[in-house]
Coordinates of C-alpha atoms in Angstrom, one line a residue:
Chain R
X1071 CA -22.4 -20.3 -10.4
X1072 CA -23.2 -17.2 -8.7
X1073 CA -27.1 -18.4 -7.5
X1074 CA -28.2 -15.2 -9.7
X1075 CA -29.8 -15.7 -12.9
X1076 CA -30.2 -13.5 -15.8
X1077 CA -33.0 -14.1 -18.9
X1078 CA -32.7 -14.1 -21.9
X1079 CA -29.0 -14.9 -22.2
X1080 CA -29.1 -13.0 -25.6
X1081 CA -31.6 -10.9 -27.4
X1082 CA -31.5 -9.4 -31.0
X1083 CA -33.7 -6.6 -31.5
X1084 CA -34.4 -3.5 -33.6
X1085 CA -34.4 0.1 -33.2
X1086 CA -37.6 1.1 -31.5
X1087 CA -38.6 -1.9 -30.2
X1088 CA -39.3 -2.4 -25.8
X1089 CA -37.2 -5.6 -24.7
X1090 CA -37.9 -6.9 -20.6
X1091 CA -34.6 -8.2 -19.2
X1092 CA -35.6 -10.5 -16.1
X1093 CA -32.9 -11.1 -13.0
X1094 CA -33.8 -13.7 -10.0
X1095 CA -31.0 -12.9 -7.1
X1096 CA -29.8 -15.4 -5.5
X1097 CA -32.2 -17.0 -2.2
X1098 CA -32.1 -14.8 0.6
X1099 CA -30.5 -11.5 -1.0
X1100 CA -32.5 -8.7 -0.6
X1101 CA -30.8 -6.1 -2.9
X1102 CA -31.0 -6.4 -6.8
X1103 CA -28.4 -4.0 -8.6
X1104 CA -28.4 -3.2 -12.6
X1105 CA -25.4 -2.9 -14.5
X1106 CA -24.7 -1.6 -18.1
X1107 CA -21.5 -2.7 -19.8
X1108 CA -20.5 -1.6 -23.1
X1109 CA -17.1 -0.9 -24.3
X1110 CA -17.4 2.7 -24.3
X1111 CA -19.1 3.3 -21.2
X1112 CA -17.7 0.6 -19.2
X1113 CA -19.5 -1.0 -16.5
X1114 CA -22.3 1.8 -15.2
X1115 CA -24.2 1.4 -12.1
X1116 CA -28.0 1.7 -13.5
X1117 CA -30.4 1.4 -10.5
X1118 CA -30.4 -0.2 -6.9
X1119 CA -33.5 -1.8 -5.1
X1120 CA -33.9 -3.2 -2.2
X1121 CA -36.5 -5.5 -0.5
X1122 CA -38.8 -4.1 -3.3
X1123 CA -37.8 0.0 -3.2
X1124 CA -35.8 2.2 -5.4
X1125 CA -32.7 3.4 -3.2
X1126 CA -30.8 4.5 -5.3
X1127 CA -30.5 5.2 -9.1
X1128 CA -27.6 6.5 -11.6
X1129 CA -27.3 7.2 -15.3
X1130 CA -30.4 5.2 -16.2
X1131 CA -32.3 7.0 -18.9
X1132 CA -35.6 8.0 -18.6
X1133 CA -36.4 5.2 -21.4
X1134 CA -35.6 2.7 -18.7
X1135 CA -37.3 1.6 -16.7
X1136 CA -36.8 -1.3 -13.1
X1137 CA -39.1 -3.0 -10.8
X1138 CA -38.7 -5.4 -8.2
X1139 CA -41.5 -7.5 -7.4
X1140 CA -42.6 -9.4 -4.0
X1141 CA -41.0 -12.3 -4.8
X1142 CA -37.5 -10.2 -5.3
X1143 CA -36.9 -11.2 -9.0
X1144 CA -36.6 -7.6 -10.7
X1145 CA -37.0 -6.3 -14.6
X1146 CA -35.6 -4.0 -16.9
X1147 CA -37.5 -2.5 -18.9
X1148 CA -35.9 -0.9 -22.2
X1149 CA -38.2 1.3 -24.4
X1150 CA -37.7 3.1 -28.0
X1151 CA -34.0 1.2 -28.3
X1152 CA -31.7 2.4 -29.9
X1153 CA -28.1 1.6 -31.4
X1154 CA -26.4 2.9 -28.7
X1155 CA -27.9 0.6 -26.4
X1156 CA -26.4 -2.5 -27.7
X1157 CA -24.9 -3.8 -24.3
X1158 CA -24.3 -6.0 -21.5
X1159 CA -26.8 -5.7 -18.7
X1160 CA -25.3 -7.0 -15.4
X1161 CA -27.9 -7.9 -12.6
X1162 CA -26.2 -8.6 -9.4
X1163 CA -27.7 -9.4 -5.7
X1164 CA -26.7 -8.9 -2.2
X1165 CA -28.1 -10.0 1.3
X1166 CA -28.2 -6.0 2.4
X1167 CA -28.8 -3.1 1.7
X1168 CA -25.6 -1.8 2.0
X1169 CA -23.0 -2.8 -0.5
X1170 CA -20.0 -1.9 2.0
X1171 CA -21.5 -5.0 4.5
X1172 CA -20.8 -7.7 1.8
X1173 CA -19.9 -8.7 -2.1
X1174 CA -22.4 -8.5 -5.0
X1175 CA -22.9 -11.4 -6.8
X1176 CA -23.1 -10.8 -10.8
X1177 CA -25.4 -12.6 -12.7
X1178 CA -23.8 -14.0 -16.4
X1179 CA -25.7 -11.0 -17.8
X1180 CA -28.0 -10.2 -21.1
X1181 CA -26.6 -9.3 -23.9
X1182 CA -28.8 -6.9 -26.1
X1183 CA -28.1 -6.2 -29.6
X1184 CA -29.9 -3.5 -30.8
X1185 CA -29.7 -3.3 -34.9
Chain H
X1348 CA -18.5 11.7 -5.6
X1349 CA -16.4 8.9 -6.5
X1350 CA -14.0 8.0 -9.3
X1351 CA -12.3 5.3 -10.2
X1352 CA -8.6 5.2 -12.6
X1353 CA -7.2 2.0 -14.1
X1354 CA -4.3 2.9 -15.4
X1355 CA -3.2 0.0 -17.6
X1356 CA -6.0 -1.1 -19.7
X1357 CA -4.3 -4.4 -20.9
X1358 CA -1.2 -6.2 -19.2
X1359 CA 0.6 -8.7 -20.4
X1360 CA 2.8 -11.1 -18.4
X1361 CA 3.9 -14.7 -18.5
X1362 CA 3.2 -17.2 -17.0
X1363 CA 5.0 -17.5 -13.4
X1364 CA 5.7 -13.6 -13.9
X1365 CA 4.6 -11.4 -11.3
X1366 CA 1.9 -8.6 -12.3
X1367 CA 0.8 -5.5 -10.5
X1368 CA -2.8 -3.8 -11.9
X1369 CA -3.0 -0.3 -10.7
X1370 CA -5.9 1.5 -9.6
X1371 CA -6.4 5.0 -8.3
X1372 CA -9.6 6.3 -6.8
X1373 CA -10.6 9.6 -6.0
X1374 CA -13.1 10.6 -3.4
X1375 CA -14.0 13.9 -0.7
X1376 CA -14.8 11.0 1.9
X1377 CA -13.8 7.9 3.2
X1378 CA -14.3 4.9 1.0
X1379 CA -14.3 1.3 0.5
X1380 CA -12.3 -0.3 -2.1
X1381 CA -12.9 -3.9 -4.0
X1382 CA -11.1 -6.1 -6.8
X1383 CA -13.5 -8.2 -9.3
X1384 CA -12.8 -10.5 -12.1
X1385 CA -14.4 -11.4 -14.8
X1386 CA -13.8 -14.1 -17.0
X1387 CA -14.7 -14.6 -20.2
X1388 CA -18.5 -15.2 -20.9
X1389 CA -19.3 -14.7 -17.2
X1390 CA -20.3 -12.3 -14.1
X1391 CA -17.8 -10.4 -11.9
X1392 CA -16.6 -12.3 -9.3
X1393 CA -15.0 -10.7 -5.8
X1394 CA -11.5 -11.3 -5.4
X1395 CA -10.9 -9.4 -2.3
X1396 CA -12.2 -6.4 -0.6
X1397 CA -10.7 -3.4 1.9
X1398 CA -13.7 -1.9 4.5
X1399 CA -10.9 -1.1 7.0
X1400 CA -7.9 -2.3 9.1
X1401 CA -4.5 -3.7 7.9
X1402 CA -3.9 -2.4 4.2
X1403 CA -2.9 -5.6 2.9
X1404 CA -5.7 -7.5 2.1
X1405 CA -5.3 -10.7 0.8
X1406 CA -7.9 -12.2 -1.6
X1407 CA -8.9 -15.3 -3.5
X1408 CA -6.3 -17.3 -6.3
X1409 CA -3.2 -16.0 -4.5
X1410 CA -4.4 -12.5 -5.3
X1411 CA -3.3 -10.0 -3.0
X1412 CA -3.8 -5.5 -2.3
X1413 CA -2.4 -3.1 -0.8
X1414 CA -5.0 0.1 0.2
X1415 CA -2.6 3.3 0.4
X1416 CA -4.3 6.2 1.7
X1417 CA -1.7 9.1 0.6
X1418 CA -1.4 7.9 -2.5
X1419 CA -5.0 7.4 -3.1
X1420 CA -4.1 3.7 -4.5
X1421 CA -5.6 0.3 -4.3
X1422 CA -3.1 -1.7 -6.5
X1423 CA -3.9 -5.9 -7.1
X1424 CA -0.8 -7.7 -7.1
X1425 CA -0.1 -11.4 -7.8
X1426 CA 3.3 -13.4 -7.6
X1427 CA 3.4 -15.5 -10.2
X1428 CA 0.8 -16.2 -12.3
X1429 CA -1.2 -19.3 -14.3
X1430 CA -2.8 -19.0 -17.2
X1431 CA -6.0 -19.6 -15.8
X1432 CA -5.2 -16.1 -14.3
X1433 CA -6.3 -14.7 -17.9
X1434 CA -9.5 -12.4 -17.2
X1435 CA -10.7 -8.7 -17.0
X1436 CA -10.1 -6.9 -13.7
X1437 CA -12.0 -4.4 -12.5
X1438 CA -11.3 -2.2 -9.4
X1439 CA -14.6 -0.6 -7.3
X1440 CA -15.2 2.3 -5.0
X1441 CA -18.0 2.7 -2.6
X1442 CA -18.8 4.9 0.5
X1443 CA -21.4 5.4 3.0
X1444 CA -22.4 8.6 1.9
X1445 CA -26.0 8.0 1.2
X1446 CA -26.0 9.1 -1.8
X1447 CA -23.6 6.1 -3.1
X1448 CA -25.6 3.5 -0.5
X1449 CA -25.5 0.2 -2.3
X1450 CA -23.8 1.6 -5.4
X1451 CA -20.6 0.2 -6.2
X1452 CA -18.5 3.0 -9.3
X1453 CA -16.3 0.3 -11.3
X1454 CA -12.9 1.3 -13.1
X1455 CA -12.7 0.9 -17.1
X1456 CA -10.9 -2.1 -16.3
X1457 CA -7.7 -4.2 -17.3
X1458 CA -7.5 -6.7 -19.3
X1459 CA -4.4 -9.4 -18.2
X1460 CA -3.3 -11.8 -20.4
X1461 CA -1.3 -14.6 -19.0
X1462 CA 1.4 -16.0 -22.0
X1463 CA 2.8 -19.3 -21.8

């Protein structure tokens, strides 16, 4: 057990539809990461926050969207799904801001199915 | 930027066999290189890191890497493995170029599966 956890586990949805994926890091970790993992794509680095700011952000569409609240738990928020965004979203945490100055820890993930 | 090549995308080895995964990275700057795991129905997990020093780091579960420079290689290596050794691996590149601060670029990843 990691100390991150990821909710829902699973979610069916359809095409169209806005799903919330919710992440609590683990106690004391500052940084909250979002992952995307599909077979395709493999694992791609979605958006980084830290201590409740956007530092830095990669190929997260602009029908995503992330927060991280005061209480450091974060969402994802996925808009006007569609196929193609079937997936496994990763959350992971970290004490720093800095990924070089220790490990992420993964949360299980969420899957989304998207029919 | 950063890149990241697995070469093998499945290995297969027996049990007590020794394996090598192979991972090459590319980069214009200096960078930091990590092994995770991931099990099936689970997160990644860190099996060993290289920030800097001697390039043989040794990890978790016997697992071991050697960082090579020249070749622009960070290879995970393993004696003899156990069955229980049956996961994904994934190898990671980061820097501290602030543009990649706190953003960890993961390899397609190999799939090792450990026969009895």
């Amino acid at each position: 057990d990691s100390g991150v956890t990821q909710t829902p586990k699973h979610l069916i949805t359809a095409t169209g539809q806005r799903v919330t994926l919710r992440c609590s890091p683990r106690s004391g970790d500052l940084s909250v990461y979002w992952y995307q993992q599909s077979l395709d794509q493999g694992l791609q680095f979605l958006i980084h926050y830290y201590n409740g700011e956007e530092r830095a952000k990669g190929n997260i569409l602009e029908r995503f969207s992330a927060q991280q609240f005061p209480d450091l738990h974060s969402e994802l928020n996925l808009s006007s799904l569609e196929l193609g965004d079937s997936a496994l979203y990763f959350c992971a945490s970290s004490v720093t801001g800095l990924v070089v100055t220790g490990e992420l820890f993964f949360g299980e993930g969420s899957r989304l199915t998207v029919l | 930027a950063q890149s990241v090549t697995q070469l093998d995308s499945q290995v297969p080895v027996f049990e007590e066999a020794p394996v090598e995964l192979r991972c090459n990275y590319s980069s214009s700057v200096s960078v930091y290189l990590f092994w995770y795991v991931q099990y099936p129905n689970q997160g990644l997990q860190l099996l060993l890191k290289y920030l800097s020093g001697s390039t043989l780091v040794k990890g978790i579960n016997g697992f071991e890497a050697e960082f090579n420079k020249s070749q622009t290689s960070f290879h995970l290596r393993k004696p003899s493995v156990h069955i229980s050794d049956t996961a994904e691996y994934f190898c990671a590149v980061t820097s501290l170029s602030p543009s990649n601060t706190g953003k960890l670029i993961f390899g397609q990843g190999t799939t090792l599966q450990v026969k009895p």
